[in-house]
């Protein structure tokens, strides 16, 4: 039996990490208002912020799977594809929805995706010679297939973190990196598995979360929900 994992994200990095681990997920990006989620929190603690955002993403997809009438145009096209894939799950079997969110704590401020060239350039300048901490929230929720759809079972959440030690980055290098557009849509404005990796000298902490999803932490959360990690393996190395 192979359990199914739905990833509440369209992040290419997270998709790649899971797929390389033998768990190609069904991707259904969560359509949430991250600013609204943060505004409702009574804390600016980085770990709590990213965990709350991860929970919001996983819960959003969980609600759409258990209440299909709540689908709206923003969810419809991708959601229909995922739901069709899940129709083959027999009644009584379970699936897991995983949501993640990453933010960088740099100079006392939480940084998300720069989105623009100007903000990315400013952020890269700040990263030069700095040692920020990347926090990645994870939420996993279990659903069970019934004869009429899916029912909500349980939810667990936690976070990973790692401190990154950046080398000095020249103004010319910063501008060249920002021009590639790679840092514009990634948390913290850098990648470790892409062009930005050359600027990171060392890491202290969980290295997996830096790419957007910590496999050891996801395994731990799924164990808490009663899932057996090898049951999620769909593609083994010698079969790919």
PDB file of C-alpha atoms in Angstrom:
ATOM      1  CA  UNK A   1       0.000   0.000   0.000  1.00  0.00           C
ATOM      2  CA  UNK A   2       1.268   3.464  -0.907  1.00  0.00           C
ATOM      3  CA  UNK A   3      -0.042   6.372   1.155  1.00  0.00           C
ATOM      4  CA  UNK A   4      -0.621   9.650  -0.676  1.00  0.00           C
ATOM      5  CA  UNK A   5       0.847  13.022   0.249  1.00  0.00           C
ATOM      6  CA  UNK A   6      -0.721  16.304  -0.843  1.00  0.00           C
ATOM      7  CA  UNK A   7       1.651  19.266  -0.742  1.00  0.00           C
ATOM      8  CA  UNK A   8      -0.076  22.587  -0.072  1.00  0.00           C
ATOM      9  CA  UNK A   9       2.475  24.409  -2.210  1.00  0.00           C
ATOM     10  CA  UNK A  10       3.684  24.936  -5.771  1.00  0.00           C
ATOM     11  CA  UNK A  11       7.296  25.434  -4.664  1.00  0.00           C
ATOM     12  CA  UNK A  12       9.567  23.746  -7.235  1.00  0.00           C
ATOM     13  CA  UNK A  13      12.200  23.208  -4.521  1.00  0.00           C
ATOM     14  CA  UNK A  14       9.797  21.396  -2.173  1.00  0.00           C
ATOM     15  CA  UNK A  15       8.411  19.327  -5.026  1.00  0.00           C
ATOM     16  CA  UNK A  16      11.936  18.345  -6.040  1.00  0.00           C
ATOM     17  CA  UNK A  17      13.001  17.403  -2.499  1.00  0.00           C
ATOM     18  CA  UNK A  18       9.996  15.140  -1.977  1.00  0.00           C
ATOM     19  CA  UNK A  19      10.231  13.597  -5.433  1.00  0.00           C
ATOM     20  CA  UNK A  20      13.927  12.816  -4.996  1.00  0.00           C
ATOM     21  CA  UNK A  21      13.031  11.190  -1.669  1.00  0.00           C
ATOM     22  CA  UNK A  22      10.719   8.803  -3.532  1.00  0.00           C
ATOM     23  CA  UNK A  23       7.544  10.682  -2.604  1.00  0.00           C
ATOM     24  CA  UNK A  24       6.234  12.608  -5.632  1.00  0.00           C
ATOM     25  CA  UNK A  25       3.445  14.664  -4.050  1.00  0.00           C
ATOM     26  CA  UNK A  26       0.167  15.867  -5.422  1.00  0.00           C
ATOM     27  CA  UNK A  27       0.671  19.629  -5.470  1.00  0.00           C
ATOM     28  CA  UNK A  28      -2.279  21.838  -4.586  1.00  0.00           C
ATOM     29  CA  UNK A  29      -1.088  25.396  -3.775  1.00  0.00           C
ATOM     30  CA  UNK A  30      -2.901  26.913  -0.807  1.00  0.00           C
ATOM     31  CA  UNK A  31      -4.553  30.231  -1.574  1.00  0.00           C
ATOM     32  CA  UNK A  32      -4.224  32.067   1.743  1.00  0.00           C
ATOM     33  CA  UNK A  33      -3.726  35.682   2.797  1.00  0.00           C
ATOM     34  CA  UNK A  34      -0.383  35.463   4.595  1.00  0.00           C
ATOM     35  CA  UNK A  35      -0.542  39.076   5.782  1.00  0.00           C
ATOM     36  CA  UNK A  36      -3.937  38.427   7.372  1.00  0.00           C
ATOM     37  CA  UNK A  37      -2.636  35.307   9.127  1.00  0.00           C
ATOM     38  CA  UNK A  38       0.306  37.253  10.548  1.00  0.00           C
ATOM     39  CA  UNK A  39      -1.948  40.124  11.597  1.00  0.00           C
ATOM     40  CA  UNK A  40      -4.075  37.757  13.692  1.00  0.00           C
ATOM     41  CA  UNK A  41      -1.061  36.458  15.612  1.00  0.00           C
ATOM     42  CA  UNK A  42      -0.241  37.928  18.994  1.00  0.00           C
ATOM     43  CA  UNK A  43       3.453  37.288  18.497  1.00  0.00           C
ATOM     44  CA  UNK A  44       6.340  38.088  16.190  1.00  0.00           C
ATOM     45  CA  UNK A  45       8.304  35.025  17.312  1.00  0.00           C
ATOM     46  CA  UNK A  46       9.781  33.604  14.079  1.00  0.00           C
ATOM     47  CA  UNK A  47       9.100  29.961  14.919  1.00  0.00           C
ATOM     48  CA  UNK A  48       5.474  30.669  15.784  1.00  0.00           C
ATOM     49  CA  UNK A  49       4.942  32.839  12.702  1.00  0.00           C
ATOM     50  CA  UNK A  50       6.191  30.265  10.171  1.00  0.00           C
ATOM     51  CA  UNK A  51       4.377  27.454  11.968  1.00  0.00           C
ATOM     52  CA  UNK A  52       1.104  29.404  11.897  1.00  0.00           C
ATOM     53  CA  UNK A  53       1.520  30.065   8.175  1.00  0.00           C
ATOM     54  CA  UNK A  54       2.262  26.391   7.511  1.00  0.00           C
ATOM     55  CA  UNK A  55      -0.848  25.436   9.498  1.00  0.00           C
ATOM     56  CA  UNK A  56      -2.971  27.908   7.538  1.00  0.00           C
ATOM     57  CA  UNK A  57      -1.807  26.401   4.241  1.00  0.00           C
ATOM     58  CA  UNK A  58      -2.376  22.784   5.274  1.00  0.00           C
ATOM     59  CA  UNK A  59      -5.748  23.566   6.861  1.00  0.00           C
ATOM     60  CA  UNK A  60      -6.907  25.428   3.759  1.00  0.00           C
ATOM     61  CA  UNK A  61      -6.323  22.388   1.559  1.00  0.00           C
ATOM     62  CA  UNK A  62      -7.693  20.065   4.238  1.00  0.00           C
ATOM     63  CA  UNK A  63     -10.908  22.085   4.351  1.00  0.00           C
ATOM     64  CA  UNK A  64     -11.232  22.002   0.569  1.00  0.00           C
ATOM     65  CA  UNK A  65     -10.811  18.218   0.550  1.00  0.00           C
ATOM     66  CA  UNK A  66     -13.357  17.677   3.321  1.00  0.00           C
ATOM     67  CA  UNK A  67     -15.730  20.386   2.032  1.00  0.00           C
ATOM     68  CA  UNK A  68     -15.552  20.455  -1.793  1.00  0.00           C
ATOM     69  CA  UNK A  69     -18.403  22.966  -1.920  1.00  0.00           C
ATOM     70  CA  UNK A  70     -15.896  25.525  -0.600  1.00  0.00           C
ATOM     71  CA  UNK A  71     -13.884  25.456  -3.825  1.00  0.00           C
ATOM     72  CA  UNK A  72     -13.657  28.869  -5.454  1.00  0.00           C
ATOM     73  CA  UNK A  73     -12.178  29.895  -8.839  1.00  0.00           C
ATOM     74  CA  UNK A  74      -8.689  30.337  -7.399  1.00  0.00           C
ATOM     75  CA  UNK A  75      -8.669  26.730  -6.185  1.00  0.00           C
ATOM     76  CA  UNK A  76     -10.732  25.083  -8.886  1.00  0.00           C
ATOM     77  CA  UNK A  77      -8.409  24.068 -11.730  1.00  0.00           C
ATOM     78  CA  UNK A  78      -5.611  22.580  -9.617  1.00  0.00           C
ATOM     79  CA  UNK A  79      -7.997  21.271  -6.979  1.00  0.00           C
ATOM     80  CA  UNK A  80     -10.055  19.290  -9.462  1.00  0.00           C
ATOM     81  CA  UNK A  81      -6.928  17.512 -10.733  1.00  0.00           C
ATOM     82  CA  UNK A  82      -5.876  16.552  -7.209  1.00  0.00           C
ATOM     83  CA  UNK A  83      -9.359  15.413  -6.231  1.00  0.00           C
ATOM     84  CA  UNK A  84      -9.566  13.243  -9.360  1.00  0.00           C
ATOM     85  CA  UNK A  85      -6.243  11.610  -8.415  1.00  0.00           C
ATOM     86  CA  UNK A  86      -7.559  10.907  -4.928  1.00  0.00           C
ATOM     87  CA  UNK A  87     -10.836   9.352  -6.078  1.00  0.00           C
ATOM     88  CA  UNK A  88      -9.069   6.000  -6.391  1.00  0.00           C
ATOM     89  CA  UNK A  89      -8.300   5.851  -2.657  1.00  0.00           C
ATOM     90  CA  UNK A  90     -10.478   3.131  -1.073  1.00  0.00           C
ATOM     91  CA  UNK A  91     -12.745   3.981   1.835  1.00  0.00           C
ATOM     92  CA  UNK A  92     -10.952   3.646   5.154  1.00  0.00           C
ATOM     93  CA  UNK A  93      -7.505   4.578   3.849  1.00  0.00           C
ATOM     94  CA  UNK A  94      -5.724   7.780   4.834  1.00  0.00           C
ATOM     95  CA  UNK A  95      -3.768  10.565   3.192  1.00  0.00           C
ATOM     96  CA  UNK A  96      -1.664  13.382   4.569  1.00  0.00           C
ATOM     97  CA  UNK A  97      -1.612  17.079   3.675  1.00  0.00           C
ATOM     98  CA  UNK A  98       1.655  18.933   4.310  1.00  0.00           C
ATOM     99  CA  UNK A  99       2.034  22.704   4.448  1.00  0.00           C
ATOM    100  CA  UNK A 100       5.311  24.606   4.835  1.00  0.00           C
ATOM    101  CA  UNK A 101       6.448  28.192   5.135  1.00  0.00           C
ATOM    102  CA  UNK A 102       9.943  29.681   5.371  1.00  0.00           C
ATOM    103  CA  UNK A 103      11.147  33.081   6.557  1.00  0.00           C
ATOM    104  CA  UNK A 104      14.585  34.521   7.232  1.00  0.00           C
ATOM    105  CA  UNK A 105      15.438  36.371  10.441  1.00  0.00           C
ATOM    106  CA  UNK A 106      17.949  38.992   9.324  1.00  0.00           C
ATOM    107  CA  UNK A 107      19.026  41.965  11.431  1.00  0.00           C
ATOM    108  CA  UNK A 108      16.080  41.465  13.772  1.00  0.00           C
ATOM    109  CA  UNK A 109      13.450  41.403  11.011  1.00  0.00           C
ATOM    110  CA  UNK A 110      11.607  38.521   9.387  1.00  0.00           C
ATOM    111  CA  UNK A 111      12.102  38.483   5.624  1.00  0.00           C
ATOM    112  CA  UNK A 112       9.993  36.609   3.140  1.00  0.00           C
ATOM    113  CA  UNK A 113      10.198  36.701  -0.654  1.00  0.00           C
ATOM    114  CA  UNK A 114      11.569  39.995  -2.020  1.00  0.00           C
ATOM    115  CA  UNK A 115       9.318  39.862  -5.132  1.00  0.00           C
ATOM    116  CA  UNK A 116      11.061  42.861  -6.745  1.00  0.00           C
ATOM    117  CA  UNK A 117      14.578  43.448  -8.067  1.00  0.00           C
ATOM    118  CA  UNK A 118      15.087  46.451  -5.784  1.00  0.00           C
ATOM    119  CA  UNK A 119      14.099  44.612  -2.597  1.00  0.00           C
ATOM    120  CA  UNK A 120      16.121  41.573  -3.584  1.00  0.00           C
ATOM    121  CA  UNK A 121      19.195  43.732  -4.172  1.00  0.00           C
ATOM    122  CA  UNK A 122      18.836  45.431  -0.777  1.00  0.00           C
ATOM    123  CA  UNK A 123      18.401  42.084   0.937  1.00  0.00           C
ATOM    124  CA  UNK A 124      21.449  40.556  -0.766  1.00  0.00           C
ATOM    125  CA  UNK A 125      23.525  43.534   0.396  1.00  0.00           C
ATOM    126  CA  UNK A 126      22.368  42.832   3.965  1.00  0.00           C
ATOM    127  CA  UNK A 127      23.223  39.146   3.635  1.00  0.00           C
ATOM    128  CA  UNK A 128      26.849  39.925   2.795  1.00  0.00           C
ATOM    129  CA  UNK A 129      28.975  38.707   5.717  1.00  0.00           C
ATOM    130  CA  UNK A 130      25.862  38.130   7.838  1.00  0.00           C
ATOM    131  CA  UNK A 131      24.686  35.076   9.778  1.00  0.00           C
ATOM    132  CA  UNK A 132      20.860  35.067   9.589  1.00  0.00           C
ATOM    133  CA  UNK A 133      18.595  32.233  10.707  1.00  0.00           C
ATOM    134  CA  UNK A 134      16.077  30.578   8.418  1.00  0.00           C
ATOM    135  CA  UNK A 135      12.911  29.255  10.063  1.00  0.00           C
ATOM    136  CA  UNK A 136      10.673  26.774   8.247  1.00  0.00           C
ATOM    137  CA  UNK A 137       7.277  25.871   9.652  1.00  0.00           C
ATOM    138  CA  UNK A 138       5.761  22.473   8.893  1.00  0.00           C
ATOM    139  CA  UNK A 139       2.214  21.241   9.397  1.00  0.00           C
ATOM    140  CA  UNK A 140       0.891  17.768   8.613  1.00  0.00           C
ATOM    141  CA  UNK A 141      -2.755  16.807   8.849  1.00  0.00           C
ATOM    142  CA  UNK A 142      -4.297  13.392   8.349  1.00  0.00           C
ATOM    143  CA  UNK A 143      -7.513  12.781   6.433  1.00  0.00           C
ATOM    144  CA  UNK A 144      -9.426   9.514   6.048  1.00  0.00           C
ATOM    145  CA  UNK A 145     -11.320   8.453   2.969  1.00  0.00           C
ATOM    146  CA  UNK A 146     -15.003   7.696   3.531  1.00  0.00           C
ATOM    147  CA  UNK A 147     -17.701   6.585   1.118  1.00  0.00           C
ATOM    148  CA  UNK A 148     -18.718  10.218   0.638  1.00  0.00           C
ATOM    149  CA  UNK A 149     -15.359  11.977   0.649  1.00  0.00           C
ATOM    150  CA  UNK A 150     -12.708  12.752   3.243  1.00  0.00           C
ATOM    151  CA  UNK A 151     -12.953  13.308   6.985  1.00  0.00           C
ATOM    152  CA  UNK A 152     -10.540  15.240   9.207  1.00  0.00           C
ATOM    153  CA  UNK A 153      -8.538  13.154  11.678  1.00  0.00           C
ATOM    154  CA  UNK A 154      -5.615  14.914  13.345  1.00  0.00           C
ATOM    155  CA  UNK A 155      -2.971  17.609  12.909  1.00  0.00           C
ATOM    156  CA  UNK A 156       0.607  18.151  14.120  1.00  0.00           C
ATOM    157  CA  UNK A 157       3.046  20.994  13.515  1.00  0.00           C
ATOM    158  CA  UNK A 158       6.615  22.033  14.281  1.00  0.00           C
ATOM    159  CA  UNK A 159       9.470  24.039  12.781  1.00  0.00           C
ATOM    160  CA  UNK A 160      13.071  23.597  11.705  1.00  0.00           C
ATOM    161  CA  UNK A 161      15.771  26.241  11.787  1.00  0.00           C
ATOM    162  CA  UNK A 162      19.325  26.791  10.659  1.00  0.00           C
ATOM    163  CA  UNK A 163      21.843  29.611  10.884  1.00  0.00           C
ATOM    164  CA  UNK A 164      23.622  30.428   7.638  1.00  0.00           C
ATOM    165  CA  UNK A 165      27.031  32.024   7.437  1.00  0.00           C
ATOM    166  CA  UNK A 166      27.392  34.160   4.318  1.00  0.00           C
ATOM    167  CA  UNK A 167      30.677  35.211   2.784  1.00  0.00           C
ATOM    168  CA  UNK A 168      31.250  38.796   1.707  1.00  0.00           C
ATOM    169  CA  UNK A 169      29.272  39.570  -1.445  1.00  0.00           C
ATOM    170  CA  UNK A 170      30.466  42.439  -3.624  1.00  0.00           C
ATOM    171  CA  UNK A 171      28.082  45.049  -5.013  1.00  0.00           C
ATOM    172  CA  UNK A 172      28.704  43.717  -8.509  1.00  0.00           C
ATOM    173  CA  UNK A 173      27.932  40.150  -7.419  1.00  0.00           C
ATOM    174  CA  UNK A 174      24.785  41.301  -5.611  1.00  0.00           C
ATOM    175  CA  UNK A 175      23.478  43.088  -8.688  1.00  0.00           C
ATOM    176  CA  UNK A 176      24.363  40.183 -10.981  1.00  0.00           C
ATOM    177  CA  UNK A 177      22.592  37.723  -8.682  1.00  0.00           C
ATOM    178  CA  UNK A 178      19.482  39.891  -8.379  1.00  0.00           C
ATOM    179  CA  UNK A 179      19.362  40.244 -12.169  1.00  0.00           C
ATOM    180  CA  UNK A 180      19.030  36.481 -12.553  1.00  0.00           C
ATOM    181  CA  UNK A 181      15.624  36.798 -10.801  1.00  0.00           C
ATOM    182  CA  UNK A 182      16.385  33.624  -8.849  1.00  0.00           C
ATOM    183  CA  UNK A 183      16.207  35.372  -5.439  1.00  0.00           C
ATOM    184  CA  UNK A 184      12.965  37.244  -6.150  1.00  0.00           C
ATOM    185  CA  UNK A 185      10.532  34.441  -5.284  1.00  0.00           C
ATOM    186  CA  UNK A 186      12.398  32.514  -2.596  1.00  0.00           C
ATOM    187  CA  UNK A 187      12.281  33.062   1.157  1.00  0.00           C
ATOM    188  CA  UNK A 188      15.112  35.269   2.337  1.00  0.00           C
ATOM    189  CA  UNK A 189      16.148  36.222  -1.185  1.00  0.00           C
ATOM    190  CA  UNK A 190      18.668  33.416  -1.731  1.00  0.00           C
ATOM    191  CA  UNK A 191      18.934  29.744  -2.618  1.00  0.00           C
ATOM    192  CA  UNK A 192      21.418  27.190  -1.367  1.00  0.00           C
ATOM    193  CA  UNK A 193      20.700  24.671  -4.128  1.00  0.00           C
ATOM    194  CA  UNK A 194      21.033  27.186  -6.948  1.00  0.00           C
ATOM    195  CA  UNK A 195      23.115  30.206  -7.914  1.00  0.00           C
ATOM    196  CA  UNK A 196      23.065  31.557  -4.353  1.00  0.00           C
ATOM    197  CA  UNK A 197      24.819  28.518  -2.915  1.00  0.00           C
ATOM    198  CA  UNK A 198      28.260  29.926  -3.734  1.00  0.00           C
ATOM    199  CA  UNK A 199      27.753  32.739  -1.217  1.00  0.00           C
ATOM    200  CA  UNK A 200      27.048  30.474   1.779  1.00  0.00           C
ATOM    201  CA  UNK A 201      30.152  29.285   3.626  1.00  0.00           C
ATOM    202  CA  UNK A 202      28.577  27.072   6.272  1.00  0.00           C
ATOM    203  CA  UNK A 203      25.373  26.101   8.037  1.00  0.00           C
ATOM    204  CA  UNK A 204      24.535  25.340  11.650  1.00  0.00           C
ATOM    205  CA  UNK A 205      21.301  23.467  12.257  1.00  0.00           C
ATOM    206  CA  UNK A 206      18.849  21.576  10.067  1.00  0.00           C
ATOM    207  CA  UNK A 207      20.104  21.845   6.466  1.00  0.00           C
ATOM    208  CA  UNK A 208      16.953  20.349   4.947  1.00  0.00           C
ATOM    209  CA  UNK A 209      14.645  23.204   5.917  1.00  0.00           C
ATOM    210  CA  UNK A 210      16.799  25.690   4.015  1.00  0.00           C
ATOM    211  CA  UNK A 211      15.467  24.247   0.763  1.00  0.00           C
ATOM    212  CA  UNK A 212      11.927  24.673   2.063  1.00  0.00           C
ATOM    213  CA  UNK A 213      11.020  21.331   3.613  1.00  0.00           C
ATOM    214  CA  UNK A 214      12.803  19.219   6.223  1.00  0.00           C
ATOM    215  CA  UNK A 215      12.463  15.529   5.405  1.00  0.00           C
ATOM    216  CA  UNK A 216      13.494  14.387   8.920  1.00  0.00           C
ATOM    217  CA  UNK A 217      10.909  16.702  10.476  1.00  0.00           C
ATOM    218  CA  UNK A 218       8.154  15.672   8.049  1.00  0.00           C
ATOM    219  CA  UNK A 219       8.931  12.022   8.803  1.00  0.00           C
ATOM    220  CA  UNK A 220       8.697  12.757  12.545  1.00  0.00           C
ATOM    221  CA  UNK A 221       5.345  14.527  12.143  1.00  0.00           C
ATOM    222  CA  UNK A 222       3.947  11.736   9.987  1.00  0.00           C
ATOM    223  CA  UNK A 223       5.072   9.147  12.528  1.00  0.00           C
ATOM    224  CA  UNK A 224       3.110  11.082  15.158  1.00  0.00           C
ATOM    225  CA  UNK A 225       0.046  10.828  12.923  1.00  0.00           C
ATOM    226  CA  UNK A 226       0.525   7.077  12.572  1.00  0.00           C
ATOM    227  CA  UNK A 227       1.951   7.000   9.042  1.00  0.00           C
ATOM    228  CA  UNK A 228       4.799   4.622   8.152  1.00  0.00           C
ATOM    229  CA  UNK A 229       7.319   6.650   6.122  1.00  0.00           C
ATOM    230  CA  UNK A 230       8.270   3.819   3.687  1.00  0.00           C
ATOM    231  CA  UNK A 231       4.588   3.497   2.750  1.00  0.00           C
ATOM    232  CA  UNK A 232       4.883   6.889   1.055  1.00  0.00           C
ATOM    233  CA  UNK A 233       7.705   5.791  -1.221  1.00  0.00           C
ATOM    234  CA  UNK A 234       6.348   5.656  -4.728  1.00  0.00           C
ATOM    235  CA  UNK A 235       9.534   5.838  -6.790  1.00  0.00           C
ATOM    236  CA  UNK A 236      12.548   3.879  -5.577  1.00  0.00           C
ATOM    237  CA  UNK A 237      16.032   4.843  -6.870  1.00  0.00           C
ATOM    238  CA  UNK A 238      16.424   1.729  -9.028  1.00  0.00           C
ATOM    239  CA  UNK A 239      12.989   2.246 -10.546  1.00  0.00           C
ATOM    240  CA  UNK A 240      13.381   5.860 -11.669  1.00  0.00           C
TER     241      UNK A 240
END
